[in-house]
Amino acid sequence: MAGFVERNARKEVFSLKPYVPGKPIEEVERELGLKDIVKMASNENPLGPSPRAKEAVINVVEDLNIYPDSNCFYLKKKLAEKFGCSQDCFMIGNGSDELLRLITETFVQPSDEVIYGDPSFSEYEFMTRIMGGMVKPVPLQDFTYDLQAMKAAVTENTKIIYVCNPNNPTGTVVTRQQLERFMDGLDEDILVIFDEAYYEYVDDPGFQSGLEYLDRGYNVIVLRTFSKIYGLAGLRIGYGISTPEIVAAVNRVREPFNVNLVAQKAAVAALEDEEHLTRSREINRQGKEYLYRELQAIGLRYVPTQANFIFLDTGLDCRRVFQGLLMQGVITRTGDIFGYPTYIRVTIGTDEQNLRFISSLKRVLEG
Ligand SMILES: Cc1ncc(COP(=O)(O)O)c(C=O)c1O
């Protein structure tokens, strides 16, 4: 006879594949007895948080007995100044992950279809399945979102389309022209979600943010996060920008204290530190150039990136390469989970980390 869970849990639970996170440093230390490990697996900022954010965290310690502001007033105020729109255009979440969940809970009903590129950020599939929606992954073309094919996949049941721009795990962006053609004539009852978690790293002049469509009156949501360039992944905080109507609807399904006090204070301080942002961007640009040069010298193919990670073809079984790197204390991500069994994804690190990655990779490739 079936067990308790099988008899009683919602059927959607059985369709879920658990998220595969980057291996934590402590786990590698425990399992392999290694020290001095570098994590280049989760696209975090290798410089850490801004000094201003750290100071804000220290200063808030005395107030930890107080509930956080449910409305995130000061953060919304800061964001409203930054983007030049009203505070009711912002939704704040416990990471943009939570916003993906809240948006899905607000809009997706069983049998609604959700379209996204494949491979892309795994949470689009996960959240859709939890709500009993139908997933419609559309293969990338040249490692890039194929917006024409995605538009062709639209049916009368399509509820949400995700555009991960730049895309995780490939680091590619869609061009302004591709976006224009895609948005033109799209059914206005389809919610387009631009996931721009890596927006701050983009330097391609052909890039266009989803904010453009918000300005033009479309029903879209643009998601950004403090986990990447702002270096606050451990605090869990991200935000979405949309129409006040959509924000108010998503707000209905939110827990009252979804964003903690420390995260709110740190995020406000991080937004005030342009210098840290510029430095982080510059370190990433230099690291990217160094890694490109070294990979070319080794003779490995990689996907040119607009983000803070590189998707590269090792030509070998990625699990073996991953393990070989791990034994030398370098944590990366395997491409097999994205359907590329010889690829790995590596986060661009500091000069020292990049050097360490390249020398470790050479040793693995030499066998
Ligand atoms: C494309 C993309 N969107 C969203 C997220 C989630 O970010 P957060 O830490 O804000 O939940 C990530 C994190 O890896 C990501 O790569």
Coordinates of C-alpha atoms and ligand atoms in Angstrom, one line a residue:
M1 CA 0.0 0.0 0.0
A2 CA 1.2 3.5 -0.8
G3 CA 2.8 5.4 2.1
F4 CA 1.3 8.4 3.9
V5 CA 2.9 11.0 1.7
E6 CA 2.0 9.3 -1.5
R7 CA -1.7 9.1 -0.4
N8 CA -1.9 12.6 1.0
A9 CA 0.5 15.1 -0.6
R10 CA -0.6 17.3 -3.5
K11 CA 0.2 15.5 -6.8
E12 CA 2.2 18.5 -8.0
V13 CA 4.8 17.8 -5.3
F14 CA 5.8 14.6 -7.1
S15 CA 6.5 16.5 -10.3
L16 CA 9.2 18.7 -8.7
K17 CA 12.9 18.2 -9.1
P18 CA 14.7 19.7 -6.1
Y19 CA 16.9 22.7 -6.9
V20 CA 20.6 21.9 -7.2
P21 CA 22.5 24.6 -5.4
G22 CA 26.2 25.3 -5.7
K23 CA 28.1 23.2 -3.2
P24 CA 28.7 25.2 0.0
I25 CA 32.3 25.8 1.1
E26 CA 31.8 24.2 4.5
E27 CA 30.5 21.0 2.9
V28 CA 33.6 20.7 0.8
E29 CA 35.8 21.3 3.8
R30 CA 33.9 18.6 5.8
E31 CA 33.8 16.1 3.0
L32 CA 37.3 16.4 1.5
G33 CA 39.2 17.8 4.5
L34 CA 40.4 20.7 2.4
K35 CA 41.1 24.3 3.4
D36 CA 41.3 27.5 1.4
I37 CA 38.4 26.7 -0.9
V38 CA 37.1 29.0 -3.6
K39 CA 33.5 28.9 -4.6
M40 CA 32.9 29.9 -8.2
A41 CA 29.6 28.1 -8.4
S42 CA 26.7 30.5 -7.6
N43 CA 27.6 33.8 -9.3
E44 CA 28.2 35.7 -6.0
N45 CA 30.3 38.9 -5.9
P46 CA 33.8 37.8 -5.1
L47 CA 34.5 41.3 -3.5
G48 CA 31.8 40.7 -0.9
P49 CA 29.2 43.2 0.2
S50 CA 29.8 47.0 0.1
P51 CA 31.5 48.4 3.2
R52 CA 28.4 50.6 3.7
A53 CA 26.2 47.5 3.7
K54 CA 28.4 45.8 6.3
E55 CA 28.3 48.9 8.5
A56 CA 24.5 49.0 8.2
V57 CA 24.3 45.3 9.3
I58 CA 26.5 46.0 12.3
N59 CA 24.4 49.1 13.3
V60 CA 21.1 47.2 13.1
V61 CA 22.1 44.5 15.6
E62 CA 20.5 46.4 18.6
D63 CA 17.1 46.4 16.9
L64 CA 16.8 42.7 16.2
N65 CA 14.0 42.4 18.8
I66 CA 11.8 44.6 16.5
Y67 CA 9.8 43.2 13.5
P68 CA 10.9 44.5 10.2
D69 CA 8.9 47.1 8.2
S70 CA 6.3 45.0 6.3
N71 CA 6.2 47.6 3.6
C72 CA 10.0 48.1 3.2
F73 CA 9.3 51.8 3.1
Y74 CA 12.9 53.2 3.0
L75 CA 14.1 50.7 0.5
K76 CA 11.1 51.4 -1.8
K77 CA 11.8 55.1 -1.3
K78 CA 15.4 54.7 -2.4
L79 CA 14.4 52.5 -5.4
A80 CA 11.8 55.1 -6.4
E81 CA 14.4 57.8 -6.4
K82 CA 16.8 55.6 -8.4
F83 CA 14.3 54.6 -11.0
G84 CA 12.2 57.8 -11.1
C85 CA 8.9 56.1 -10.5
S86 CA 6.5 55.8 -7.6
Q87 CA 7.0 53.6 -4.6
D88 CA 3.9 51.5 -5.4
C89 CA 5.8 50.2 -8.5
F90 CA 8.0 48.0 -6.4
M91 CA 7.7 44.5 -4.8
I92 CA 10.4 43.4 -2.4
G93 CA 11.1 39.7 -1.8
N94 CA 13.2 37.3 0.2
G95 CA 15.5 37.0 -2.8
S96 CA 14.0 37.3 -6.3
D97 CA 13.3 33.6 -5.8
E98 CA 10.5 34.5 -3.5
L99 CA 9.1 37.0 -6.0
L100 CA 9.0 34.3 -8.6
R101 CA 7.0 32.2 -6.2
L102 CA 4.6 35.0 -5.3
I103 CA 4.1 36.0 -8.9
T104 CA 3.3 32.4 -9.8
E105 CA 0.9 32.0 -6.9
T106 CA -0.8 35.2 -7.9
F107 CA -1.3 34.4 -11.6
V108 CA -0.8 30.7 -12.5
Q109 CA -3.7 28.3 -12.3
P110 CA -3.7 24.6 -13.2
S111 CA -3.4 24.2 -17.0
D112 CA -2.1 27.7 -17.5
E113 CA 1.1 27.6 -19.7
V114 CA 4.4 29.2 -18.8
I115 CA 7.0 29.6 -21.5
Y116 CA 10.7 30.1 -20.9
G117 CA 14.0 29.3 -22.6
D118 CA 15.9 26.0 -22.1
P119 CA 18.3 25.8 -20.5
S120 CA 17.6 28.7 -18.2
F121 CA 17.1 29.5 -14.5
S122 CA 15.5 26.3 -13.0
E123 CA 13.1 28.1 -10.7
Y124 CA 10.7 29.1 -13.6
E125 CA 9.9 25.4 -14.0
F126 CA 9.9 24.7 -10.3
M127 CA 7.4 27.5 -9.4
T128 CA 5.1 26.7 -12.3
R129 CA 4.9 23.0 -11.4
I130 CA 4.1 23.8 -7.7
M131 CA 1.0 25.6 -8.9
G132 CA 0.0 22.9 -11.3
G133 CA 0.8 25.0 -14.4
M134 CA 2.0 23.5 -17.7
V135 CA 5.7 24.1 -18.5
K136 CA 6.7 24.9 -22.0
P137 CA 10.5 25.1 -22.3
V138 CA 11.7 26.4 -25.7
P139 CA 15.3 25.4 -26.7
L140 CA 17.8 28.2 -26.9
Q141 CA 19.4 29.0 -30.3
D142 CA 23.1 29.6 -30.2
F143 CA 22.9 29.6 -26.4
T144 CA 20.5 32.5 -26.6
Y145 CA 16.8 32.9 -25.9
D146 CA 14.9 32.2 -29.2
L147 CA 12.2 34.8 -28.8
Q148 CA 10.6 34.0 -32.2
A149 CA 10.2 30.4 -31.3
M150 CA 8.9 31.3 -27.9
K151 CA 6.3 33.6 -29.5
A152 CA 5.3 30.8 -31.9
A153 CA 4.8 28.6 -28.8
V154 CA 2.1 30.9 -27.4
T155 CA -1.4 29.4 -27.2
E156 CA -4.6 30.8 -25.7
N157 CA -3.5 29.1 -22.4
T158 CA -0.2 31.0 -22.1
K159 CA -0.1 33.0 -18.9
I160 CA 3.5 33.9 -18.3
I161 CA 6.6 34.2 -20.5
Y162 CA 10.0 34.5 -18.9
V163 CA 12.9 36.3 -20.5
C164 CA 16.1 35.7 -18.5
N165 CA 18.3 38.5 -19.8
P166 CA 21.3 37.9 -19.4
N167 CA 20.4 34.2 -19.3
N168 CA 21.7 31.9 -16.6
P169 CA 23.6 29.6 -17.4
T170 CA 24.8 30.9 -20.8
G171 CA 25.3 34.6 -20.0
T172 CA 23.8 35.7 -23.3
V173 CA 21.4 38.6 -23.9
V174 CA 18.7 39.1 -26.5
T175 CA 19.0 42.2 -28.7
R176 CA 16.8 45.2 -28.7
Q177 CA 15.5 44.3 -32.2
Q178 CA 14.6 40.8 -31.1
L179 CA 12.8 42.1 -28.1
E180 CA 10.9 44.7 -30.1
R181 CA 9.7 42.0 -32.6
F182 CA 8.7 39.7 -29.7
M183 CA 6.7 42.3 -27.7
D184 CA 5.0 43.7 -30.8
G185 CA 1.5 42.3 -31.0
L186 CA 1.9 39.9 -28.1
D187 CA -1.4 39.2 -26.4
E188 CA -1.8 41.8 -23.6
D189 CA -3.1 39.2 -21.2
I190 CA 0.3 37.5 -21.2
L191 CA 2.6 38.6 -18.4
V192 CA 6.2 38.9 -19.5
I193 CA 8.7 38.6 -16.7
F194 CA 12.2 40.0 -17.4
D195 CA 14.6 38.3 -15.0
E196 CA 17.5 40.8 -15.0
A197 CA 19.5 39.3 -12.0
Y198 CA 22.7 40.1 -13.9
Y199 CA 21.7 43.4 -15.4
E200 CA 24.4 45.5 -13.7
Y201 CA 27.2 43.5 -15.5
V202 CA 25.9 44.0 -19.0
D203 CA 28.0 46.2 -21.3
D204 CA 26.5 45.2 -24.7
P205 CA 25.2 48.4 -26.3
G206 CA 22.5 46.3 -28.0
F207 CA 20.9 45.3 -24.7
Q208 CA 17.5 46.6 -23.7
S209 CA 16.0 46.3 -20.3
G210 CA 12.4 45.2 -19.8
L211 CA 11.9 48.6 -18.1
E212 CA 11.5 50.1 -21.5
Y213 CA 8.2 48.2 -21.9
L214 CA 7.0 49.2 -18.5
D215 CA 7.5 52.8 -19.5
R216 CA 5.5 52.1 -22.6
G217 CA 2.5 50.8 -20.6
Y218 CA 2.9 47.0 -21.1
N219 CA 2.0 44.6 -18.3
V220 CA 5.5 43.3 -17.5
I221 CA 7.6 42.7 -14.4
V222 CA 11.3 43.4 -14.2
L223 CA 13.1 41.4 -11.5
R224 CA 16.5 42.5 -10.1
T225 CA 18.4 41.2 -7.1
F226 CA 20.9 42.2 -4.3
S227 CA 22.4 38.7 -4.5
K228 CA 24.7 39.2 -7.4
I229 CA 26.6 42.5 -7.9
Y230 CA 25.5 43.9 -4.6
G231 CA 27.0 41.0 -2.8
L232 CA 24.1 40.3 -0.4
A233 CA 23.1 36.7 -1.4
G234 CA 23.3 35.6 2.2
L235 CA 20.7 38.1 3.3
R236 CA 18.1 37.1 0.7
I237 CA 16.7 40.2 -0.9
G238 CA 15.5 41.1 -4.4
Y239 CA 13.0 43.4 -6.0
G240 CA 10.5 43.6 -8.8
I241 CA 9.3 46.7 -10.8
S242 CA 5.9 46.6 -12.4
T243 CA 2.6 48.4 -12.6
P244 CA 0.9 49.4 -9.3
E245 CA -2.0 47.1 -10.2
I246 CA 0.3 44.0 -10.6
V247 CA 2.3 45.0 -7.5
A248 CA -0.9 45.3 -5.4
A249 CA -2.0 41.8 -6.6
V250 CA 1.3 40.1 -5.7
N251 CA 1.2 41.9 -2.4
R252 CA -2.0 40.0 -1.5
V253 CA -0.2 36.7 -1.4
R254 CA 2.9 37.9 0.5
E255 CA 3.7 37.0 4.1
P256 CA 3.6 40.2 6.2
F257 CA 7.3 40.1 7.2
N258 CA 8.8 38.4 4.2
V259 CA 11.9 40.6 4.1
N260 CA 14.0 40.7 7.2
L261 CA 15.2 43.9 9.0
V262 CA 18.9 43.3 8.3
A263 CA 18.4 42.8 4.6
Q264 CA 16.3 45.9 4.3
K265 CA 19.0 48.1 6.0
A266 CA 21.8 46.5 4.0
A267 CA 20.0 46.9 0.7
V268 CA 19.4 50.6 1.3
A269 CA 23.1 51.1 2.2
A270 CA 24.2 49.1 -0.8
L271 CA 22.2 51.3 -3.2
E272 CA 24.1 54.3 -1.8
D273 CA 27.5 52.8 -2.7
E274 CA 28.1 53.5 -6.4
E275 CA 31.8 53.1 -5.9
H276 CA 31.5 49.4 -4.8
L277 CA 29.3 48.8 -7.8
T278 CA 31.8 50.3 -10.2
R279 CA 34.7 48.4 -8.7
S280 CA 32.7 45.1 -8.8
R281 CA 31.9 45.7 -12.5
E282 CA 35.5 46.5 -13.3
I283 CA 36.9 43.4 -11.5
N284 CA 34.4 41.3 -13.4
R285 CA 35.4 42.9 -16.8
Q286 CA 39.1 42.3 -16.1
G287 CA 38.5 38.8 -14.9
K288 CA 36.4 38.0 -18.0
E289 CA 39.2 39.2 -20.3
Y290 CA 41.8 37.1 -18.4
L291 CA 39.6 34.0 -18.5
Y292 CA 38.8 34.5 -22.2
R293 CA 42.6 34.7 -23.0
E294 CA 43.5 31.7 -20.9
L295 CA 40.6 29.5 -22.3
Q296 CA 41.6 30.5 -25.8
A297 CA 45.2 29.6 -25.1
I298 CA 44.1 26.2 -23.7
G299 CA 41.9 25.7 -26.8
L300 CA 38.6 25.5 -25.0
R301 CA 35.4 27.0 -26.4
Y302 CA 33.2 29.3 -24.2
V303 CA 30.1 31.3 -24.6
P304 CA 30.9 35.0 -24.6
T305 CA 29.1 36.4 -21.5
Q306 CA 27.3 39.5 -20.4
A307 CA 27.1 38.4 -16.8
N308 CA 29.6 37.4 -14.0
F309 CA 30.0 33.7 -15.1
I310 CA 31.2 31.8 -18.1
F311 CA 29.7 28.7 -19.7
L312 CA 32.5 26.7 -21.2
D313 CA 33.1 23.4 -23.0
T314 CA 35.7 21.3 -21.4
G315 CA 35.4 18.6 -24.1
L316 CA 35.3 16.0 -21.3
D317 CA 32.7 14.6 -19.0
C318 CA 31.8 17.6 -16.9
R319 CA 31.3 15.5 -13.7
R320 CA 34.9 14.4 -13.9
V321 CA 36.1 17.9 -14.5
F322 CA 34.0 19.2 -11.7
Q323 CA 35.3 16.5 -9.3
G324 CA 38.9 17.2 -10.4
L325 CA 38.5 20.9 -9.7
L326 CA 36.8 20.2 -6.4
M327 CA 39.8 18.1 -5.3
Q328 CA 41.9 21.2 -5.7
G329 CA 39.4 23.3 -3.7
V330 CA 37.6 25.0 -6.6
I331 CA 33.9 24.7 -6.7
T332 CA 32.1 25.1 -10.1
R333 CA 28.8 23.9 -11.6
T334 CA 28.4 21.1 -14.0
G335 CA 26.6 21.6 -17.3
D336 CA 24.8 18.2 -17.4
I337 CA 22.0 19.6 -15.2
F338 CA 21.4 22.1 -18.1
G339 CA 21.7 19.5 -20.8
Y340 CA 25.3 20.1 -21.7
P341 CA 27.3 17.1 -20.4
T342 CA 30.8 18.5 -21.3
Y343 CA 30.2 22.1 -20.1
I344 CA 30.9 23.7 -16.8
R345 CA 29.7 27.1 -15.5
V346 CA 32.3 29.1 -13.6
T347 CA 31.7 32.4 -11.7
I348 CA 34.2 35.1 -12.6
G349 CA 36.3 35.7 -9.4
T350 CA 39.0 37.9 -8.2
D351 CA 42.4 37.8 -10.0
E352 CA 43.7 35.3 -7.6
Q353 CA 40.6 33.1 -7.8
N354 CA 40.7 33.2 -11.6
L355 CA 44.3 32.2 -11.7
R356 CA 43.6 29.4 -9.3
F357 CA 40.7 28.2 -11.5
I358 CA 42.8 28.2 -14.6
S359 CA 45.8 26.4 -13.1
S360 CA 43.5 23.8 -11.5
L361 CA 41.7 23.4 -14.8
K362 CA 44.9 22.8 -16.7
R363 CA 45.9 20.1 -14.2
V364 CA 42.5 18.4 -14.7
L365 CA 42.8 18.5 -18.5
E366 CA 46.3 17.1 -18.4
G367 CA 44.7 14.2 -16.5
Ligands
LIG1 C1 18.6 34.3 -13.4 C2 18.4 34.3 -11.9 N1 17.3 34.8 -11.4 C3 17.1 34.8 -10.1 C4 18.0 34.3 -9.2 C5 17.7 34.3 -7.8 O1 18.3 35.3 -7.1 P1 17.9 35.6 -5.6 O2 19.2 35.3 -4.8 O3 17.6 37.0 -5.6 O4 16.8 34.7 -5.1 C6 19.2 33.8 -9.7 C7 20.2 33.2 -8.8 O5 21.1 32.5 -9.1 C8 19.4 33.8 -11.1 O6 20.5 33.3 -11.6

